[in-house]
Amino acid sequence: MFEARLLQGSLLKKVMEALKELLNEAAWDCSDAGIQLQAMDNSHVSLVSLNLRAEGFDKYRCDRNLSMGMNLGSMSKILKCASNEDIITIKAQDNADTVTFVFESPDQDKVSDYEMKLMNLDQEHLGIPETDYACTIRLPSSEFARICRDLSQFGESMVISCTKEGVRFSATGDIGTGNIKLAQSAKVDKEEEAVVIEMQEPVSLTFACRYLNSFTKATSLSKSVQLSMSPEVPLVVEYKIEDIGHVRYYLAPKIED
Amino acid sequence: TPVQNDLKEFFTLA
């Protein structure tokens, strides 16, 4: 039997919002270590990797490893039925063909349960090599969302250039060109408001704006976001999820032909 | 113009 109880149910609601624009369906792989999900969008240009550690749940039981194929559109409809204050429990029998979501109101005066059919997904799993990135940039997640939204008006591609001075985001198209430069924060008084750059070597890469904008649907999960870049390898955009895990997005660069 | 790459050029099927 599998059962995972999350006191802060709103986190799962936010995770749903972070996944459903990019993915239609995905396999939730459950083990005694926790819940993992890895899936590429239909165009195989981006990949989402979610990790929720068992110890982050109020109660977590996984008798046998379980992979639950879910239609994320349906799952999103069910999670919309949960209030932000609800405790959310996910449970399934071993080799079941359905999963049940239970929403408990904080004072237990309302308990809802929703049963959803599972899908057989032949998920291809990609090996993501451990990489020592040339540049990592940590910045406020709201800032990154704003930059992606503003610059995607100018072009379908965004160039992210990181040097020791700072990081520059640029986009150009029919109406013109936009450049946004962020300097490394001088004093880091409020950690999550800071722009922190670690640079081994300067990097400049081009990415499709539409995927970057999809990634920023995870903004509500964390006050800060971390971008990792190396020449000619996929960008990593990582949002921590409180003390339970993270959601990581990988995006293949556009390279001059 | 820059050409979009596929992730599979970077990550191998495990």
mmCIF file of N, CA and C in Angstrom, chain A residues 154-256:
data_model
loop_
_atom_site.group_PDB
_atom_site.id
_atom_site.type_symbol
_atom_site.label_atom_id
_atom_site.label_comp_id
_atom_site.label_asym_id
_atom_site.label_seq_id
_atom_site.Cartn_x
_atom_site.Cartn_y
_atom_site.Cartn_z
ATOM 1 N N PHE A 154 9.453 40.656 -26.995
ATOM 2 C CA PHE A 154 10.322 41.179 -28.065
ATOM 3 C C PHE A 154 10.769 40.101 -29.031
ATOM 4 N N GLY A 155 10.769 38.877 -28.582
ATOM 5 C CA GLY A 155 11.243 37.827 -29.492
ATOM 6 C C GLY A 155 10.959 36.462 -28.902
ATOM 7 N N GLU A 156 11.073 35.457 -29.750
ATOM 8 C CA GLU A 156 10.770 34.101 -29.245
ATOM 9 C C GLU A 156 11.985 33.478 -28.570
ATOM 10 N N SER A 157 13.153 34.150 -28.715
ATOM 11 C CA SER A 157 14.356 33.619 -28.045
ATOM 12 C C SER A 157 14.900 34.634 -27.069
ATOM 13 N N MET A 158 15.528 34.105 -26.025
ATOM 14 C CA MET A 158 16.175 34.981 -25.044
ATOM 15 C C MET A 158 17.631 34.535 -24.911
ATOM 16 N N VAL A 159 18.529 35.522 -24.924
ATOM 17 C CA VAL A 159 19.951 35.210 -24.708
ATOM 18 C C VAL A 159 20.238 35.514 -23.236
ATOM 19 N N ILE A 160 20.790 34.547 -22.522
ATOM 20 C CA ILE A 160 21.203 34.770 -21.128
ATOM 21 C C ILE A 160 22.733 34.740 -21.122
ATOM 22 N N SER A 161 23.320 35.890 -20.754
ATOM 23 C CA SER A 161 24.790 35.988 -20.735
ATOM 24 C C SER A 161 25.259 36.264 -19.326
ATOM 25 N N CYS A 162 26.199 35.448 -18.861
ATOM 26 C CA CYS A 162 26.671 35.611 -17.484
ATOM 27 C C CYS A 162 28.166 35.925 -17.502
ATOM 28 N N THR A 163 28.497 37.054 -16.872
ATOM 29 C CA THR A 163 29.913 37.403 -16.738
ATOM 30 C C THR A 163 30.149 37.718 -15.260
ATOM 31 N N LYS A 164 31.383 38.096 -14.924
ATOM 32 C CA LYS A 164 31.635 38.345 -13.494
ATOM 33 C C LYS A 164 30.929 39.626 -13.055
ATOM 34 N N GLU A 165 30.613 40.529 -13.990
ATOM 35 C CA GLU A 165 29.893 41.750 -13.586
ATOM 36 C C GLU A 165 28.459 41.421 -13.170
ATOM 37 N N GLY A 166 27.865 40.484 -13.942
ATOM 38 C CA GLY A 166 26.456 40.209 -13.635
ATOM 39 C C GLY A 166 25.863 39.353 -14.732
ATOM 40 N N VAL A 167 24.559 39.348 -14.800
ATOM 41 C CA VAL A 167 23.882 38.523 -15.815
ATOM 42 C C VAL A 167 23.002 39.439 -16.652
ATOM 43 N N ARG A 168 23.012 39.177 -17.979
ATOM 44 C CA ARG A 168 22.200 39.987 -18.882
ATOM 45 C C ARG A 168 21.223 39.102 -19.632
ATOM 46 N N PHE A 169 19.965 39.533 -19.671
ATOM 47 C CA PHE A 169 18.923 38.824 -20.418
ATOM 48 C C PHE A 169 18.575 39.705 -21.613
ATOM 49 N N SER A 170 18.565 39.109 -22.821
ATOM 50 C CA SER A 170 18.268 39.931 -24.010
ATOM 51 C C SER A 170 17.309 39.200 -24.931
ATOM 52 N N ALA A 171 16.494 40.011 -25.624
ATOM 53 C CA ALA A 171 15.616 39.438 -26.646
ATOM 54 C C ALA A 171 15.470 40.465 -27.751
ATOM 55 N N THR A 172 15.378 39.999 -28.977
ATOM 56 C CA THR A 172 15.226 40.938 -30.088
ATOM 57 C C THR A 172 14.244 40.361 -31.099
ATOM 58 N N GLY A 173 13.555 41.253 -31.775
ATOM 59 C CA GLY A 173 12.546 40.797 -32.743
ATOM 60 C C GLY A 173 12.045 41.974 -33.558
ATOM 61 N N ASP A 174 10.874 41.817 -34.144
ATOM 62 C CA ASP A 174 10.356 42.836 -35.066
ATOM 63 C C ASP A 174 10.224 44.205 -34.400
ATOM 64 N N ILE A 175 9.743 44.223 -33.135
ATOM 65 C CA ILE A 175 9.484 45.564 -32.565
ATOM 66 C C ILE A 175 10.753 46.175 -31.985
ATOM 67 N N GLY A 176 11.833 45.357 -31.867
ATOM 68 C CA GLY A 176 13.034 45.971 -31.300
ATOM 69 C C GLY A 176 13.787 45.007 -30.407
ATOM 70 N N THR A 177 14.561 45.592 -29.517
ATOM 71 C CA THR A 177 15.444 44.774 -28.677
ATOM 72 C C THR A 177 15.282 45.172 -27.218
ATOM 73 N N GLY A 178 15.314 44.174 -26.331
ATOM 74 C CA GLY A 178 15.257 44.479 -24.902
ATOM 75 C C GLY A 178 16.464 43.848 -24.217
ATOM 76 N N ASN A 179 17.064 44.594 -23.293
ATOM 77 C CA ASN A 179 18.185 44.062 -22.498
ATOM 78 C C ASN A 179 17.907 44.332 -21.034
ATOM 79 N N ILE A 180 18.089 43.326 -20.191
ATOM 80 C CA ILE A 180 17.949 43.535 -18.738
ATOM 81 C C ILE A 180 19.233 43.032 -18.090
ATOM 82 N N LYS A 181 19.905 43.926 -17.376
ATOM 83 C CA LYS A 181 21.150 43.534 -16.703
ATOM 84 C C LYS A 181 20.914 43.499 -15.200
ATOM 85 N N LEU A 182 21.300 42.413 -14.583
ATOM 86 C CA LEU A 182 21.200 42.300 -13.119
ATOM 87 C C LEU A 182 22.615 42.237 -12.555
ATOM 88 N N ALA A 183 22.908 43.114 -11.631
ATOM 89 C CA ALA A 183 24.233 43.062 -11.011
ATOM 90 C C ALA A 183 24.175 42.121 -9.810
ATOM 91 N N GLN A 184 25.315 41.592 -9.481
ATOM 92 C CA GLN A 184 25.430 40.764 -8.272
ATOM 93 C C GLN A 184 25.086 41.656 -7.084
ATOM 94 N N SER A 185 24.284 41.132 -6.163
ATOM 95 C CA SER A 185 23.915 41.975 -5.015
ATOM 96 C C SER A 185 25.154 42.287 -4.180
ATOM 97 N N ALA A 186 25.296 43.557 -3.820
ATOM 98 C CA ALA A 186 26.466 43.954 -3.006
ATOM 99 C C ALA A 186 26.307 43.336 -1.619
ATOM 100 N N LYS A 187 25.246 43.806 -0.900
ATOM 101 C CA LYS A 187 25.079 43.248 0.448
ATOM 102 C C LYS A 187 23.930 42.257 0.379
ATOM 103 N N VAL A 188 24.085 41.134 1.020
ATOM 104 C CA VAL A 188 23.023 40.120 0.999
ATOM 105 C C VAL A 188 22.314 40.150 2.348
ATOM 106 N N ASP A 189 21.469 41.171 2.541
ATOM 107 C CA ASP A 189 20.788 41.206 3.848
ATOM 108 C C ASP A 189 19.627 40.215 3.827
ATOM 109 N N LYS A 190 18.730 40.348 2.816
ATOM 110 C CA LYS A 190 17.639 39.363 2.765
ATOM 111 C C LYS A 190 17.989 38.337 1.694
ATOM 112 N N GLU A 191 18.343 37.138 2.163
ATOM 113 C CA GLU A 191 18.808 36.046 1.299
ATOM 114 C C GLU A 191 17.967 35.932 0.034
ATOM 115 N N GLU A 192 16.614 35.872 0.211
ATOM 116 C CA GLU A 192 15.801 35.534 -0.970
ATOM 117 C C GLU A 192 15.669 36.702 -1.939
ATOM 118 N N GLU A 193 16.096 37.921 -1.494
ATOM 119 C CA GLU A 193 15.995 39.054 -2.431
ATOM 120 C C GLU A 193 17.291 39.211 -3.228
ATOM 121 N N ALA A 194 18.293 38.408 -2.891
ATOM 122 C CA ALA A 194 19.630 38.673 -3.445
ATOM 123 C C ALA A 194 19.789 38.087 -4.844
ATOM 124 N N VAL A 195 20.699 38.697 -5.586
ATOM 125 C CA VAL A 195 21.176 38.124 -6.859
ATOM 126 C C VAL A 195 22.599 37.653 -6.576
ATOM 127 N N VAL A 196 22.780 36.341 -6.624
ATOM 128 C CA VAL A 196 24.107 35.787 -6.305
ATOM 129 C C VAL A 196 24.605 35.012 -7.518
ATOM 130 N N ILE A 197 25.789 35.382 -8.002
ATOM 131 C CA ILE A 197 26.337 34.733 -9.213
ATOM 132 C C ILE A 197 27.634 34.031 -8.860
ATOM 133 N N GLU A 198 27.733 32.778 -9.251
ATOM 134 C CA GLU A 198 28.999 32.050 -9.126
ATOM 135 C C GLU A 198 29.446 31.695 -10.532
ATOM 136 N N MET A 199 30.610 32.194 -10.903
ATOM 137 C CA MET A 199 31.028 32.017 -12.297
ATOM 138 C C MET A 199 32.406 31.380 -12.370
ATOM 139 N N GLN A 200 32.478 30.221 -13.028
ATOM 140 C CA GLN A 200 33.784 29.615 -13.313
ATOM 141 C C GLN A 200 34.320 30.247 -14.603
ATOM 142 N N GLU A 201 33.421 30.358 -15.586
ATOM 143 C CA GLU A 201 33.805 30.992 -16.853
ATOM 144 C C GLU A 201 32.551 31.650 -17.420
ATOM 145 N N PRO A 202 32.704 32.731 -18.197
ATOM 146 C CA PRO A 202 31.531 33.400 -18.778
ATOM 147 C C PRO A 202 30.780 32.457 -19.717
ATOM 148 N N VAL A 203 29.450 32.581 -19.706
ATOM 149 C CA VAL A 203 28.626 31.740 -20.587
ATOM 150 C C VAL A 203 27.550 32.611 -21.220
ATOM 151 N N SER A 204 27.247 32.355 -22.488
ATOM 152 C CA SER A 204 26.134 33.038 -23.140
ATOM 153 C C SER A 204 25.377 32.014 -23.969
ATOM 154 N N LEU A 205 24.082 31.834 -23.665
ATOM 155 C CA LEU A 205 23.288 30.807 -24.351
ATOM 156 C C LEU A 205 21.936 31.394 -24.756
ATOM 157 N N THR A 206 21.335 30.783 -25.776
ATOM 158 C CA THR A 206 20.039 31.233 -26.292
ATOM 159 C C THR A 206 18.972 30.180 -26.013
ATOM 160 N N PHE A 207 17.805 30.638 -25.510
ATOM 161 C CA PHE A 207 16.730 29.702 -25.167
ATOM 162 C C PHE A 207 15.394 30.223 -25.691
ATOM 163 N N ALA A 208 14.464 29.303 -25.861
ATOM 164 C CA ALA A 208 13.116 29.680 -26.318
ATOM 165 C C ALA A 208 12.331 30.260 -25.147
ATOM 166 N N CYS A 209 11.784 31.451 -25.332
ATOM 167 C CA CYS A 209 11.058 32.145 -24.256
ATOM 168 C C CYS A 209 9.847 31.367 -23.770
ATOM 169 N N ARG A 210 9.177 30.674 -24.705
ATOM 170 C CA ARG A 210 7.902 30.064 -24.291
ATOM 171 C C ARG A 210 8.115 29.009 -23.215
ATOM 172 N N TYR A 211 9.254 28.299 -23.259
ATOM 173 C CA TYR A 211 9.514 27.296 -22.221
ATOM 174 C C TYR A 211 9.889 27.990 -20.920
ATOM 175 N N LEU A 212 10.696 29.054 -21.035
ATOM 176 C CA LEU A 212 11.088 29.783 -19.807
ATOM 177 C C LEU A 212 9.839 30.293 -19.097
ATOM 178 N N ASN A 213 8.895 30.812 -19.879
ATOM 179 C CA ASN A 213 7.650 31.295 -19.257
ATOM 180 C C ASN A 213 6.868 30.163 -18.612
ATOM 181 N N SER A 214 6.886 28.984 -19.231
ATOM 182 C CA SER A 214 6.194 27.836 -18.614
ATOM 183 C C SER A 214 6.861 27.464 -17.291
ATOM 184 N N PHE A 215 8.178 27.570 -17.235
ATOM 185 C CA PHE A 215 8.897 27.211 -16.007
ATOM 186 C C PHE A 215 8.492 28.150 -14.858
ATOM 187 N N THR A 216 8.222 29.411 -15.216
ATOM 188 C CA THR A 216 7.947 30.387 -14.133
ATOM 189 C C THR A 216 6.577 30.147 -13.493
ATOM 190 N N LYS A 217 5.839 29.149 -13.976
ATOM 191 C CA LYS A 217 4.591 28.780 -13.285
ATOM 192 C C LYS A 217 4.899 28.202 -11.896
ATOM 193 N N ALA A 218 6.178 27.905 -11.673
ATOM 194 C CA ALA A 218 6.589 27.357 -10.366
ATOM 195 C C ALA A 218 6.945 28.467 -9.382
ATOM 196 N N THR A 219 6.819 29.710 -9.800
ATOM 197 C CA THR A 219 7.279 30.841 -8.971
ATOM 198 C C THR A 219 6.694 30.821 -7.561
ATOM 199 N N SER A 220 5.425 30.398 -7.426
ATOM 200 C CA SER A 220 4.795 30.457 -6.090
ATOM 201 C C SER A 220 5.412 29.448 -5.123
ATOM 202 N N LEU A 221 6.234 28.530 -5.639
ATOM 203 C CA LEU A 221 6.817 27.495 -4.755
ATOM 204 C C LEU A 221 7.970 28.035 -3.935
ATOM 205 N N SER A 222 8.686 29.032 -4.485
ATOM 206 C CA SER A 222 9.898 29.464 -3.789
ATOM 207 C C SER A 222 10.190 30.936 -4.068
ATOM 208 N N LYS A 223 10.711 31.623 -3.077
ATOM 209 C CA LYS A 223 11.009 33.051 -3.252
ATOM 210 C C LYS A 223 12.208 33.263 -4.177
ATOM 211 N N SER A 224 13.045 32.226 -4.264
ATOM 212 C CA SER A 224 14.198 32.406 -5.157
ATOM 213 C C SER A 224 14.279 31.240 -6.132
ATOM 214 N N VAL A 225 15.002 31.472 -7.212
ATOM 215 C CA VAL A 225 15.156 30.463 -8.264
ATOM 216 C C VAL A 225 16.639 30.409 -8.617
ATOM 217 N N GLN A 226 17.123 29.254 -9.016
ATOM 218 C CA GLN A 226 18.541 29.131 -9.387
ATOM 219 C C GLN A 226 18.661 28.673 -10.832
ATOM 220 N N LEU A 227 19.437 29.440 -11.618
ATOM 221 C CA LEU A 227 19.716 29.072 -13.016
ATOM 222 C C LEU A 227 21.136 28.523 -13.074
ATOM 223 N N SER A 228 21.320 27.405 -13.757
ATOM 224 C CA SER A 228 22.670 26.845 -13.920
ATOM 225 C C SER A 228 22.960 26.703 -15.407
ATOM 226 N N MET A 229 24.143 27.198 -15.806
ATOM 227 C CA MET A 229 24.467 27.168 -17.242
ATOM 228 C C MET A 229 25.908 26.721 -17.487
ATOM 229 N N SER A 230 26.094 25.996 -18.571
ATOM 230 C CA SER A 230 27.420 25.689 -19.100
ATOM 231 C C SER A 230 27.311 25.758 -20.615
ATOM 232 N N PRO A 231 28.441 26.029 -21.302
ATOM 233 C CA PRO A 231 28.375 26.139 -22.755
ATOM 234 C C PRO A 231 27.765 24.894 -23.400
ATOM 235 N N GLU A 232 26.757 25.146 -24.270
ATOM 236 C CA GLU A 232 26.202 24.064 -25.089
ATOM 237 C C GLU A 232 25.618 22.884 -24.320
ATOM 238 N N VAL A 233 25.119 23.162 -23.099
ATOM 239 C CA VAL A 233 24.357 22.104 -22.407
ATOM 240 C C VAL A 233 23.045 22.727 -21.936
ATOM 241 N N PRO A 234 22.053 21.883 -21.647
ATOM 242 C CA PRO A 234 20.755 22.430 -21.226
ATOM 243 C C PRO A 234 20.853 23.309 -19.983
ATOM 244 N N LEU A 235 20.013 24.331 -19.980
ATOM 245 C CA LEU A 235 19.860 25.218 -18.815
ATOM 246 C C LEU A 235 19.102 24.447 -17.730
ATOM 247 N N VAL A 236 19.442 24.696 -16.469
ATOM 248 C CA VAL A 236 18.656 24.135 -15.360
ATOM 249 C C VAL A 236 18.022 25.292 -14.601
ATOM 250 N N VAL A 237 16.700 25.216 -14.412
ATOM 251 C CA VAL A 237 15.987 26.232 -13.628
ATOM 252 C C VAL A 237 15.404 25.483 -12.435
ATOM 253 N N GLU A 238 15.881 25.809 -11.226
ATOM 254 C CA GLU A 238 15.483 25.024 -10.053
ATOM 255 C C GLU A 238 14.752 25.869 -9.017
ATOM 256 N N TYR A 239 13.594 25.347 -8.600
ATOM 257 C CA TYR A 239 12.818 25.964 -7.514
ATOM 258 C C TYR A 239 12.786 24.965 -6.349
ATOM 259 N N LYS A 240 13.220 25.415 -5.169
ATOM 260 C CA LYS A 240 13.127 24.544 -3.996
ATOM 261 C C LYS A 240 11.661 24.499 -3.547
ATOM 262 N N ILE A 241 11.288 23.374 -2.945
ATOM 263 C CA ILE A 241 9.927 23.266 -2.402
ATOM 264 C C ILE A 241 10.076 23.116 -0.903
ATOM 265 N N GLU A 242 9.958 24.279 -0.190
ATOM 266 C CA GLU A 242 10.123 24.283 1.282
ATOM 267 C C GLU A 242 11.270 23.334 1.670
ATOM 268 N N ASP A 243 11.002 22.467 2.683
ATOM 269 C CA ASP A 243 12.093 21.559 3.102
ATOM 270 C C ASP A 243 11.788 20.142 2.633
ATOM 271 N N ILE A 244 10.950 20.032 1.569
ATOM 272 C CA ILE A 244 10.568 18.660 1.151
ATOM 273 C C ILE A 244 11.228 18.259 -0.158
ATOM 274 N N GLY A 245 11.637 19.240 -0.980
ATOM 275 C CA GLY A 245 12.224 18.802 -2.260
ATOM 276 C C GLY A 245 12.444 19.954 -3.221
ATOM 277 N N HIS A 246 12.308 19.649 -4.498
ATOM 278 C CA HIS A 246 12.540 20.681 -5.530
ATOM 279 C C HIS A 246 11.832 20.290 -6.820
ATOM 280 N N VAL A 247 11.650 21.300 -7.676
ATOM 281 C CA VAL A 247 11.265 21.015 -9.064
ATOM 282 C C VAL A 247 12.351 21.638 -9.938
ATOM 283 N N ARG A 248 12.884 20.832 -10.867
ATOM 284 C CA ARG A 248 13.963 21.283 -11.760
ATOM 285 C C ARG A 248 13.481 21.193 -13.199
ATOM 286 N N TYR A 249 13.735 22.265 -13.935
ATOM 287 C CA TYR A 249 13.400 22.274 -15.370
ATOM 288 C C TYR A 249 14.700 22.300 -16.162
ATOM 289 N N TYR A 250 14.747 21.491 -17.196
ATOM 290 C CA TYR A 250 15.913 21.481 -18.085
ATOM 291 C C TYR A 250 15.449 21.950 -19.456
ATOM 292 N N LEU A 251 16.252 22.819 -20.066
ATOM 293 C CA LEU A 251 15.858 23.351 -21.378
ATOM 294 C C LEU A 251 17.043 23.301 -22.330
ATOM 295 N N ALA A 252 16.838 22.617 -23.461
ATOM 296 C CA ALA A 252 17.910 22.519 -24.461
ATOM 297 C C ALA A 252 18.126 23.895 -25.079
ATOM 298 N N PRO A 253 19.389 24.279 -25.287
ATOM 299 C CA PRO A 253 19.664 25.603 -25.887
ATOM 300 C C PRO A 253 19.376 25.607 -27.386
ATOM 301 N N LYS A 254 19.258 26.826 -27.903
ATOM 302 C CA LYS A 254 19.196 27.001 -29.365
ATOM 303 C C LYS A 254 20.626 27.310 -29.794
ATOM 304 N N ILE A 255 21.108 26.624 -30.820
ATOM 305 C CA ILE A 255 22.500 26.817 -31.207
ATOM 306 C C ILE A 255 22.553 27.257 -32.668
ATOM 307 N N GLU A 256 23.426 28.264 -32.936
ATOM 308 C CA GLU A 256 23.574 28.751 -34.311
ATOM 309 C C GLU A 256 23.829 27.583 -35.249
#
